[in-house]
Short mmCIF file of C-alpha atoms and ligand atoms in Angstrom, two decimals:
data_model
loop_
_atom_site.label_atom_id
_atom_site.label_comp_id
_atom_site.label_asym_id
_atom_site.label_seq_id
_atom_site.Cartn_x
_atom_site.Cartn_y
_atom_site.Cartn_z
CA UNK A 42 25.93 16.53 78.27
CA UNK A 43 23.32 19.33 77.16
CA UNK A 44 24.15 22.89 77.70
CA UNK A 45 21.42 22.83 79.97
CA UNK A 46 21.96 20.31 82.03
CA UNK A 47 26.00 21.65 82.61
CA UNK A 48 26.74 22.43 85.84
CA UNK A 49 28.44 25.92 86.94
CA UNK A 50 30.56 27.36 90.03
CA UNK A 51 30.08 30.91 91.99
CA UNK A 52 32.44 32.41 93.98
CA UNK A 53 30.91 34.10 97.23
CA UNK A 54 33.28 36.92 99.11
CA UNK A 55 31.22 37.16 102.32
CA UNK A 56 32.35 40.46 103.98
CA UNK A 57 29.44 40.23 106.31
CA UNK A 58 29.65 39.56 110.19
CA UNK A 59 32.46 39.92 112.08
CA UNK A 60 35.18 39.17 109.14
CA UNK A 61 37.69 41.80 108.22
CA UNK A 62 37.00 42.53 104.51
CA UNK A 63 39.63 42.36 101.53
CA UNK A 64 41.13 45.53 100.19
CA UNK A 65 39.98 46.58 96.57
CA UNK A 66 43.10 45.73 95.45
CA UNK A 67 42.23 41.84 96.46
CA UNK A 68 38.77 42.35 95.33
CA UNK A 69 39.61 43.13 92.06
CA UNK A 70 42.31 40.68 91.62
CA UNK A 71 40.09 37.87 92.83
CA UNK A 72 37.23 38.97 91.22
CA UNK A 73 39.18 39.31 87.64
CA UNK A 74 40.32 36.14 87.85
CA UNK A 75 37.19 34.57 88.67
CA UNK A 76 35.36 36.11 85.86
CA UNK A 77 38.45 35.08 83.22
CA UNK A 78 37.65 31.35 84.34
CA UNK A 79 34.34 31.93 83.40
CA UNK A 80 32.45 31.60 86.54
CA UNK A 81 30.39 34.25 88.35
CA UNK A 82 31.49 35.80 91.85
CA UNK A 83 30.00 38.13 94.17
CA UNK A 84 30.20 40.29 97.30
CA UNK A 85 27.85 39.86 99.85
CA UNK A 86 27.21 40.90 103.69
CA UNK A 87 24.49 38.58 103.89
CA UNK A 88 24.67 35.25 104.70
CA UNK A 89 21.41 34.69 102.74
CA UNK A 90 22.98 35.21 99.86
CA UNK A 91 24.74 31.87 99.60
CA UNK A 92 23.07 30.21 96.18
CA UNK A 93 21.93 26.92 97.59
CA UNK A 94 20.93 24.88 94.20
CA UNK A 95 21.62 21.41 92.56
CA UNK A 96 23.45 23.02 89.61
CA UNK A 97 25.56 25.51 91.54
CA UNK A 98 29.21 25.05 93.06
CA UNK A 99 29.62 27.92 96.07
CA UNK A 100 32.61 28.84 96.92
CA UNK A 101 32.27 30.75 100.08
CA UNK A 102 35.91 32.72 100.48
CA UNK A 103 36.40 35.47 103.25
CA UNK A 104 38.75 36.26 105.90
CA UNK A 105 36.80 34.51 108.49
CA UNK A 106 39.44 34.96 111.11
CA UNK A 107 38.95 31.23 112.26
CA UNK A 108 35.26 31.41 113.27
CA UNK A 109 33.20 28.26 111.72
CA UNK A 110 31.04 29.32 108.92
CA UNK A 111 27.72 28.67 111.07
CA UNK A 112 28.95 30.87 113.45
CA UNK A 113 28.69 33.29 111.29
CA UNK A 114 25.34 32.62 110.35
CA UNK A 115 26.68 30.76 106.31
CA UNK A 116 25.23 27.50 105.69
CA UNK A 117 27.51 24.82 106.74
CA UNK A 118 30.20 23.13 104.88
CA UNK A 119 29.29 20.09 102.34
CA UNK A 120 27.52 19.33 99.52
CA UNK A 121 27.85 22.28 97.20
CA UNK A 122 29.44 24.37 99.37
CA UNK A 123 33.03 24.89 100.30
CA UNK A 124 34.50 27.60 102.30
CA UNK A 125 37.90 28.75 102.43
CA UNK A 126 39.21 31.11 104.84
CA UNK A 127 41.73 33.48 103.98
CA UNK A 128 42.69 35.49 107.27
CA UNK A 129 45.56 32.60 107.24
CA UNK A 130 49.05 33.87 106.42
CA UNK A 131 50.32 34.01 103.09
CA UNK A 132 46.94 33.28 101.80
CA UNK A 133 47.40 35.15 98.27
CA UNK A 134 44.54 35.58 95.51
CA UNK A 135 44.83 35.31 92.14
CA UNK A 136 46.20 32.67 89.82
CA UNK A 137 48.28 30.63 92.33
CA UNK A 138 45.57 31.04 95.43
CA UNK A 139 43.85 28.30 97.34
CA UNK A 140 40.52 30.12 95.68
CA UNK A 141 41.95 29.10 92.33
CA UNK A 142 43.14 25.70 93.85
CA UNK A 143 39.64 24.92 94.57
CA UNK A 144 38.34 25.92 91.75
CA UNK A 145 40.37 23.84 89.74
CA UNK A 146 39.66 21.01 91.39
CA UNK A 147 35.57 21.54 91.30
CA UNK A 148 35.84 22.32 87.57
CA UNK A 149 37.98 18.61 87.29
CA UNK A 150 35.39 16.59 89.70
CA UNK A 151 32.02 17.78 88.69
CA UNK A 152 32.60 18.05 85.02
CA UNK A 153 32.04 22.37 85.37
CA UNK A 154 30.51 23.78 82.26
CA UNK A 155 33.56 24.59 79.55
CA UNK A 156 32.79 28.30 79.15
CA UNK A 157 35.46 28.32 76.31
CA UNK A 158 33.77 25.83 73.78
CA UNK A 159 31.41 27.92 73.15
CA UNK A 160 30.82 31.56 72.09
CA UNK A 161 26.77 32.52 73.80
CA UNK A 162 25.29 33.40 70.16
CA UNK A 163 22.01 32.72 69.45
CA UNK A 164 18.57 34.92 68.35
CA UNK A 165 16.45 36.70 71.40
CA UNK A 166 13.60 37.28 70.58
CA UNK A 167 11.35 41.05 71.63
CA UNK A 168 7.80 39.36 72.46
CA UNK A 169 6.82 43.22 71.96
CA UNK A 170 7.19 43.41 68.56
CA UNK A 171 6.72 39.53 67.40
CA UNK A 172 3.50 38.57 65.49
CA UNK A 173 4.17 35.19 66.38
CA UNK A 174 4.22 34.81 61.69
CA UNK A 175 6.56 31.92 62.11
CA UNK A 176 9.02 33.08 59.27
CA UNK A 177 11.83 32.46 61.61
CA UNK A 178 11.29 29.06 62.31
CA UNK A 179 10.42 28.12 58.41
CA UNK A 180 13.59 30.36 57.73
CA UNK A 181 16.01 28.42 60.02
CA UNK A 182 17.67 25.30 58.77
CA UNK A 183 19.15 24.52 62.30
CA UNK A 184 16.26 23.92 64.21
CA UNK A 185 16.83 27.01 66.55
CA UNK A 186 13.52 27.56 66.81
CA UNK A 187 10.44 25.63 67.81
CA UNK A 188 6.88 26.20 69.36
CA UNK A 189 5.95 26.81 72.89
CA UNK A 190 3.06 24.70 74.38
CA UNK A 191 0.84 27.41 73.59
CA UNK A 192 2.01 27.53 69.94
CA UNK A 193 4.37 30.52 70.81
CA UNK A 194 7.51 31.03 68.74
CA UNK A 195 10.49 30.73 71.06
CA UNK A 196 14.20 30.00 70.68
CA UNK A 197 14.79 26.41 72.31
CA UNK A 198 18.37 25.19 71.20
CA UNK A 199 20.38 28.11 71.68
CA UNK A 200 23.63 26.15 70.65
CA UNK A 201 22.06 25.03 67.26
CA UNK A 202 22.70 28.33 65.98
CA UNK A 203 25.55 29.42 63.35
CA UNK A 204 27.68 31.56 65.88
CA UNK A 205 28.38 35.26 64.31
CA UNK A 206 25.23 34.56 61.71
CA UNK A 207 22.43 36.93 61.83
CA UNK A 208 20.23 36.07 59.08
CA UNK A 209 16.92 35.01 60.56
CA UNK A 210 16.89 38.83 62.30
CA UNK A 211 16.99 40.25 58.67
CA UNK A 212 13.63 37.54 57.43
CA UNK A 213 11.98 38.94 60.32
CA UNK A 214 9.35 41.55 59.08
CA UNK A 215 8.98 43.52 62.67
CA UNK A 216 12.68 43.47 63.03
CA UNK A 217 12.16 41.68 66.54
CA UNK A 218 14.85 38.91 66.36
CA UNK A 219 18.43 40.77 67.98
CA UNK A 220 21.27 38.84 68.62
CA UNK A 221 22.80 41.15 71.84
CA UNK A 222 26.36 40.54 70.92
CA UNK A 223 25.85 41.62 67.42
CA UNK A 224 27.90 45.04 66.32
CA UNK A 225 24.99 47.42 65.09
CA UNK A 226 21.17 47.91 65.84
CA UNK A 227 18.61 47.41 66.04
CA UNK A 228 19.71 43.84 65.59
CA UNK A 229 21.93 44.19 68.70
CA UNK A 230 19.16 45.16 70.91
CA UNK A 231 19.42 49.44 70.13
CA UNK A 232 15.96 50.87 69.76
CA UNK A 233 14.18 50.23 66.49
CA UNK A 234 13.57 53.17 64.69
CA UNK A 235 10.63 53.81 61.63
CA UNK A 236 13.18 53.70 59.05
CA UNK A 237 14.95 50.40 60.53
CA UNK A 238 11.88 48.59 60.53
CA UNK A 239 11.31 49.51 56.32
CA UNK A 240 14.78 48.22 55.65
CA UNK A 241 13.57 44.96 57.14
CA UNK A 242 10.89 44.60 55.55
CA UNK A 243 12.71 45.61 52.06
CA UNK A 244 15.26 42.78 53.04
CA UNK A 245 12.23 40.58 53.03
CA UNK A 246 11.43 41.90 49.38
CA UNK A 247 14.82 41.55 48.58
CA UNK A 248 15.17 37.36 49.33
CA UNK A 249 11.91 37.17 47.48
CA UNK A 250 13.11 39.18 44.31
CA UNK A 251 16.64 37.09 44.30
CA UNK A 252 14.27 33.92 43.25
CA UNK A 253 12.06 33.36 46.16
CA UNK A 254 14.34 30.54 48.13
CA UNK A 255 16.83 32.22 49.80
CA UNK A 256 18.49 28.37 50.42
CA UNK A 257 18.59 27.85 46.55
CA UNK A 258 20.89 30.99 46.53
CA UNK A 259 22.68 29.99 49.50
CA UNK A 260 23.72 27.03 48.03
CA UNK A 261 24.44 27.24 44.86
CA UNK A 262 27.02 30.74 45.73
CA UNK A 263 28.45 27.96 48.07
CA UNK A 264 28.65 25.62 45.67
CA UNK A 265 30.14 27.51 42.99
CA UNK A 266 32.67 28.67 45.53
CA UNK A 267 33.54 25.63 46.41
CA UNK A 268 34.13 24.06 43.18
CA UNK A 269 36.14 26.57 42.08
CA UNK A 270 38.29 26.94 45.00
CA UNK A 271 39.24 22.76 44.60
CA UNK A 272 40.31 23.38 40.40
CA UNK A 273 42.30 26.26 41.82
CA UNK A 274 45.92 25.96 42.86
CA UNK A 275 46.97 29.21 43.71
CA UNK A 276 45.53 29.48 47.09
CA UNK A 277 45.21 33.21 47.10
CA UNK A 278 43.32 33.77 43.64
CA UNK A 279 40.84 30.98 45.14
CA UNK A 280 40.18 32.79 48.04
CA UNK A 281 39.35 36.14 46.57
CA UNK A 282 37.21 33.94 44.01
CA UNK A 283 35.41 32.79 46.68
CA UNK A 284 35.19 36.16 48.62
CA UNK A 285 33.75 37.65 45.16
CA UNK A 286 31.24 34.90 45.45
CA UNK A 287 30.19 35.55 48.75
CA UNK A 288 30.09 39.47 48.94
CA UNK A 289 26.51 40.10 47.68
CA UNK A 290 25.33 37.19 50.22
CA UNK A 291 27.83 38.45 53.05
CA UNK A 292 26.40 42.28 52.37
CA UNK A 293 22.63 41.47 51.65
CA UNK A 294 22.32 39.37 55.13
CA UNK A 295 25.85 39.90 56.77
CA UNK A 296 26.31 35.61 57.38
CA UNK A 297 29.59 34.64 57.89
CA UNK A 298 31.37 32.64 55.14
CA UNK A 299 32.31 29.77 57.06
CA UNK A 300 28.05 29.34 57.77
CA UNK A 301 27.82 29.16 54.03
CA UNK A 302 30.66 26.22 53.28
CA UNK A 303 29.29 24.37 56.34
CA UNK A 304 25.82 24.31 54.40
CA UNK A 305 24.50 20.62 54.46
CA UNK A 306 23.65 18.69 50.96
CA UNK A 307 21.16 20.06 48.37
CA UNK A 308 19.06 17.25 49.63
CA UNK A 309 19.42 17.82 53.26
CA UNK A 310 18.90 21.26 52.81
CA UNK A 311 15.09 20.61 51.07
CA UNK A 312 14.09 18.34 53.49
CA UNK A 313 14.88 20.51 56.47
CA UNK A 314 13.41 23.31 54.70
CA UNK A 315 10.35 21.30 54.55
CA UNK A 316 10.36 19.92 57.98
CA UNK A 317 10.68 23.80 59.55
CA UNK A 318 7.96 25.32 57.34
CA UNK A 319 5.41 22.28 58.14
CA UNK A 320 6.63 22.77 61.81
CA UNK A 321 5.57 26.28 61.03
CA UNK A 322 2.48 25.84 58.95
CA UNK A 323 1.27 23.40 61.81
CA UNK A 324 1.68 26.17 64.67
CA UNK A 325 -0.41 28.61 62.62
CA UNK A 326 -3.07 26.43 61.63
CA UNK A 327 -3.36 26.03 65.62
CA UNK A 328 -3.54 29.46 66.04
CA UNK A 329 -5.98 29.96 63.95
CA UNK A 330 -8.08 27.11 65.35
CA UNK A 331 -7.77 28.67 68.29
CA UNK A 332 -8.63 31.89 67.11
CA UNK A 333 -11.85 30.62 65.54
CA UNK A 334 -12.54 28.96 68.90
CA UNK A 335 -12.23 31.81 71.09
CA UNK A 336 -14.07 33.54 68.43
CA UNK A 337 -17.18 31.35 68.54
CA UNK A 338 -17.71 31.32 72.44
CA UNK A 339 -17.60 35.58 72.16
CA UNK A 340 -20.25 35.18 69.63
CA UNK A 341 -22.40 32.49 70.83
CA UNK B 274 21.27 53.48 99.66
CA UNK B 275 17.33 53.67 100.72
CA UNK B 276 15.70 50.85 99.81
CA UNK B 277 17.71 47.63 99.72
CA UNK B 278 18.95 47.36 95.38
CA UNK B 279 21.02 44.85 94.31
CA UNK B 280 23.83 44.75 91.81
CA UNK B 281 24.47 43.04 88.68
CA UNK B 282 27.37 43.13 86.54
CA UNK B 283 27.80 41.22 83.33
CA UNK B 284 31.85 40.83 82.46
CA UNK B 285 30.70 39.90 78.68
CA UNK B 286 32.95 37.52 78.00
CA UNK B 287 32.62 36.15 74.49
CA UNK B 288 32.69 39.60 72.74
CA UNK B 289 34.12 42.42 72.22
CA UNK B 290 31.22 44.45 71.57
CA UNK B 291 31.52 46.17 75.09
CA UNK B 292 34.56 48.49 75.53
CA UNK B 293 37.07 47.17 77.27
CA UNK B 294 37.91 50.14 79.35
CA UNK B 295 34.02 50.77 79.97
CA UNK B 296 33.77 47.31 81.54
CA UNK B 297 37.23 46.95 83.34
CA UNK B 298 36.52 51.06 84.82
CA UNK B 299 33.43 49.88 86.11
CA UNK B 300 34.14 46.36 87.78
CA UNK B 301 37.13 48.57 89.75
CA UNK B 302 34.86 50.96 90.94
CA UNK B 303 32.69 48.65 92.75
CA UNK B 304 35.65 46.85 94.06
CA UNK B 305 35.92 49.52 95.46
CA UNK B 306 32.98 50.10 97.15
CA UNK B 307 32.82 49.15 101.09
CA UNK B 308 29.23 50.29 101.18
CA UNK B 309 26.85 47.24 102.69
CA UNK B 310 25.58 46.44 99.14
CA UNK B 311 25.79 42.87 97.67
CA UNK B 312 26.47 43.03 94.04
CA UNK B 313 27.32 40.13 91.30
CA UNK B 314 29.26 39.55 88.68
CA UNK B 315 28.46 37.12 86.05
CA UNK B 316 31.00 36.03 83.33
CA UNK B 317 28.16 35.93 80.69
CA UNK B 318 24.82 36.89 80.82
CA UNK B 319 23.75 35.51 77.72
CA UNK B 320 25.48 32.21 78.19
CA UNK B 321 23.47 31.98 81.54
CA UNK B 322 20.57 32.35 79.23
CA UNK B 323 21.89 29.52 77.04
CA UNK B 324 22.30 27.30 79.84
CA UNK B 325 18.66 28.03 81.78
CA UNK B 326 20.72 28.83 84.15
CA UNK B 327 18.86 28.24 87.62
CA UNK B 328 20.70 31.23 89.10
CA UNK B 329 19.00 33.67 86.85
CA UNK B 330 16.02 33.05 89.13
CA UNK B 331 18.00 34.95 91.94
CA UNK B 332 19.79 37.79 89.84
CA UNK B 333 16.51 39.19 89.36
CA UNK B 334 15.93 40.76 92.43
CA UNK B 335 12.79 39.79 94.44
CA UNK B 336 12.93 41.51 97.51
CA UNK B 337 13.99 45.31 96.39
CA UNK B 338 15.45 47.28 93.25
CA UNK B 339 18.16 45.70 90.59
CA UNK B 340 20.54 47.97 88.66
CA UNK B 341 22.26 45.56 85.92
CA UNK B 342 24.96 47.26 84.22
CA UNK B 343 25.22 44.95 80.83
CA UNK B 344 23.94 46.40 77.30
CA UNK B 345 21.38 47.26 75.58
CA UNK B 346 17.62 47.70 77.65
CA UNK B 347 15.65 45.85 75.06
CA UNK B 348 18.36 42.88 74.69
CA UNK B 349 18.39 42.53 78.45
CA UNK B 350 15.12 42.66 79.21
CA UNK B 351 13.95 39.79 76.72
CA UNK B 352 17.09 37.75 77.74
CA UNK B 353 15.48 37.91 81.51
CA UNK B 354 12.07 37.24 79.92
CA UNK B 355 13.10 34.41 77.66
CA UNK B 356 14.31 32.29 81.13
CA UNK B 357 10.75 32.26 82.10
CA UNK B 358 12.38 35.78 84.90
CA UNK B 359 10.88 38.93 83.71
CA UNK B 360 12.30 42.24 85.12
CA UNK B 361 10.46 44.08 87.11
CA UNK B 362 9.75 47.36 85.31
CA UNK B 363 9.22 49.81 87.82
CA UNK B 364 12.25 48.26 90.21
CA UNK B 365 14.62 47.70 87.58
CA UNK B 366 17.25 50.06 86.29
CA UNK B 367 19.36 48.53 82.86
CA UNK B 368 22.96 50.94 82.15
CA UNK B 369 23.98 49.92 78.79
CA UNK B 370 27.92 49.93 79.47
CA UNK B 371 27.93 49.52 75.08
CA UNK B 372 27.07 53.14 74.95
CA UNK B 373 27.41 54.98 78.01
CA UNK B 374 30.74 56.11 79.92
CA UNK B 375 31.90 53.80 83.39
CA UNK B 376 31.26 57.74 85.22
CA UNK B 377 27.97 57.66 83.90
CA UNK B 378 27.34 54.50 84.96
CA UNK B 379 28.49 54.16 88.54
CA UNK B 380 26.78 57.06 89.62
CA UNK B 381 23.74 55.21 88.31
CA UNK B 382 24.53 51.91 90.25
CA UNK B 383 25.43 53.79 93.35
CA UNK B 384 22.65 56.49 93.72
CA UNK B 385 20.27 56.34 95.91
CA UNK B 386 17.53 56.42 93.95
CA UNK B 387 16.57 54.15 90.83
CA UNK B 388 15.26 55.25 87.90
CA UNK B 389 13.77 52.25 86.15
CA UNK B 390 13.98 51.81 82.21
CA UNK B 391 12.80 48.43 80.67
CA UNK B 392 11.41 49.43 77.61
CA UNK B 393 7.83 49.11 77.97
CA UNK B 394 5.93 46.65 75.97
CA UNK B 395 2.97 44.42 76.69
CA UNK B 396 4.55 41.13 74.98
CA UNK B 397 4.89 38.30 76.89
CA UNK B 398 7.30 35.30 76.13
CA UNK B 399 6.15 31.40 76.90
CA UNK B 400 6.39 31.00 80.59
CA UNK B 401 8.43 27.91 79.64
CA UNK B 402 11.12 26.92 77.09
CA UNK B 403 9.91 23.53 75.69
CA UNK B 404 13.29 21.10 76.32
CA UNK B 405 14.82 19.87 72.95
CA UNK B 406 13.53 16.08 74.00
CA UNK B 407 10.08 17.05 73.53
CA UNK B 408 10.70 17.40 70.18
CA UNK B 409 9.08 20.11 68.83
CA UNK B 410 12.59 22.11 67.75
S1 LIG C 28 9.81 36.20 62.10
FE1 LIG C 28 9.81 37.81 63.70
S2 LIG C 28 7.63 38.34 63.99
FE2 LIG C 28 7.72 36.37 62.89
S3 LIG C 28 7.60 34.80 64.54
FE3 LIG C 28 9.79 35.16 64.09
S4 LIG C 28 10.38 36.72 65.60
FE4 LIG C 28 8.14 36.75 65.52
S1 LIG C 29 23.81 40.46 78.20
FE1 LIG C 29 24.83 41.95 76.84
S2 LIG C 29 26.69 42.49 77.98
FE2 LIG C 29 25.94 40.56 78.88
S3 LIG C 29 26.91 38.86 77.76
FE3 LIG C 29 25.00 39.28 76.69
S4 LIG C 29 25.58 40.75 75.08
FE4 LIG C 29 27.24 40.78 76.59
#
């Protein structure tokens, strides 16, 4: 199944009405253990607030004291919706609760998105700073990136992308790609500052100087790594043979070694290089079509 | 609270790049809170993002002021924008719990008043994200 086609679960605490509401001891406990399963809860005191779409499990938990959810003014029972009231005795929260019960069972029936398979790491992209030059998408082997209808850059498969590699923000000559959960800024999202934005650009400089294809260098560090790491017995010497290899890479664009062993063939590499930048080439040639376009009905 | 302002808190759950004690002191505090304000938790905003979530559509809130306590301004405001949900900039209020202290930020998310800070810009992202079956990715 796509990652955007996976279904998810909330947990609603409705404290709205005439229900008693949970101590903030209970809140946090259920809400903790909510959020460790990877699904999203909230607190609400109106009944409005209920999410009511295909994609969404609700769990509607409260201390209802018996009264029927419509009587309280919820959407009824069925469906997506469940409701479990919790002014019954002994009804605990946490790991062993009916809440957790529930969800359990949801996440078994309706195939719930896995939030542990994957670690959210992929390129956003500031629309205030983007020229729209397309270096990303020739840049990325992975096929991250593609064109809006309107010949926009935009991200499109988020999952494509190398997790913990940041090395299309550093091709990026306005220093507008951030990855959020990345450790420093600007690439993390922190302002960008004058002086960021001319070590970008001298990163650009710098892939050009080191032989103008940055994928040439990519591979043949990985190759040489990896050849030498098979001849070599002693595992330890091989791995600092291979961490030598990889520094200069690892410091000039900070991608993880793992991305750079998990580089495809020499072959596959040039022909996805080729596909992005005439995926890229093609968007700006319509840009500039339109440009001219727009340009000729001002003038004429 | 005046005007009716929603609450959104993002538990970061992939990364460590948000402290810990920032996070925990703040989702404690508003467990705390018995004032008649609905606020949200969300496991991951980014994987939301990832997902096209359709419940991004109601985080952002129509009907009165949003204070998201998450990270960085810029990051969450083109996160919104990239869903085809931009933030409203003059009813939106972003505390970046990366940098600032859990005090700071829950008398932010409980004041009265809002003071709104997506970074101002006049980009635009595509109003849709093309699906990976059209091809064009
Ligand atoms: S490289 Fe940067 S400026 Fe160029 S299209 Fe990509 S994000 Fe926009
Ligand atoms: S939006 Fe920021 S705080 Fe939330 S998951 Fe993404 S990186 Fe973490």
């Amino acid at each position: 199944m796509s990652l955007t086609q996976t279904r998810a679960l909330e947990v609603v605490l409705y404290e709205g009405g005439e229900t008693t509401p949970l101590t903030p001891d209970e809140r946090r406990t259920l809400f903790r253990d909510v959020l460790n399963q990877g699904f999203g809860v909230r607190r609400t005191t109106d009944p409005g607030d209920v999410p009511v779409d295909e994609r969404t499990h609700a769990v509607v938990v409260g201390r209802f004291n018996g009264r029927q959810p419509e009587s309280l003014g919820l959407p009824g029972p069925g469906g997506n919706i469940q409701f479990i009231d919790l002014s019954g005795e002994g009804e605990g929260l946490g790991a062993d609760s009916p809440i957790a019960a529930a969800v359990g069972r949801i996440r078994e029936d309706r195939q719930l998105f896995d939030h542990k398979v994957w670690k959210p790491w992929f390129p956003v992209i500031d629309y205030d700073r983007c020229t729209n030059c397309m270096q990303c998408l020739s840049f990325c082997l992975f096929g991250v990136y593609g064109v809006s209808h309107e010949q926009q850059i935009q991200v499109q498969n988020h999952d494509n992308c190398k997790t913990n590699c940041p090395a299309c923000s550093r091709v990026c000559p306005e220093a507008a790609i951030m990855f959020p959960k990345y450790k420093a800024g600007p690439i993390n999202g922190d302002m960008v500052s004058d002086s960021d934005l001319q070590r970008e650009k001298m990163k650009v400089d710098i892939s050009s100087l080191l032989g103008g294809d940055v994928y040439e260098l990519l591979r043949n560090r990985s190759e040489r790594a990896k050849s030498r790491f098979s001849k070599e017995r002693d595992s330890d010497k091989a791995l600092n043979e291979r961490q030598k290899c990889l520094v200069k890479l690892q410091k000039d664009a900070d991608i993880p070694p793992e991305v750079l062993m998990s580089l495809p063939s020499p072959d596959e590499i040039q022909r996805r290089a080729a596909e992005a930048s005439a995926k890229a080439e093609a968007a700006l040639e319509a840009n500039r079509n339109k440009r001219d376009a727009s340009g000729a009905e001002q003038g004429g | 609270m005046g005007e009716k302002c929603r609450i959104l808190y993002c538990n970061c759950a992939h990364a460590r790049v948000v402290p810990d004690e920032v996070k925990n002191a703040v989702l404690d505090k508003l467990c705390e809170t018995d004032a008649d304000i609905s606020w949200q938790a969300v496991s991951d905003l980014c994987e939301m993002v990832a997902r096209r979530d359709p419940a991004l559509k109601n985080l952002r809130a129509d009907d009165g002021n949003l204070k998201i306590a998450a990270c960085f301004p810029r990051a969450v405001k083109w996160l919104f924008a990239s869903s085809g949900v931009p933030l409203d900039p003059e009813r939106t209020q972003i505390c970046n719990m990366r940098e600032q202290s859990a005090g700071e930020i829950m008398q932010a998310l409980l004041s009265d008043d809002i003071t709104p800070n997506v970074p101002e810009g006049t980009g635009k992202a595509p109003a849709e994200v093309v699906a990976e079956s059209e091809g064009n990715a």
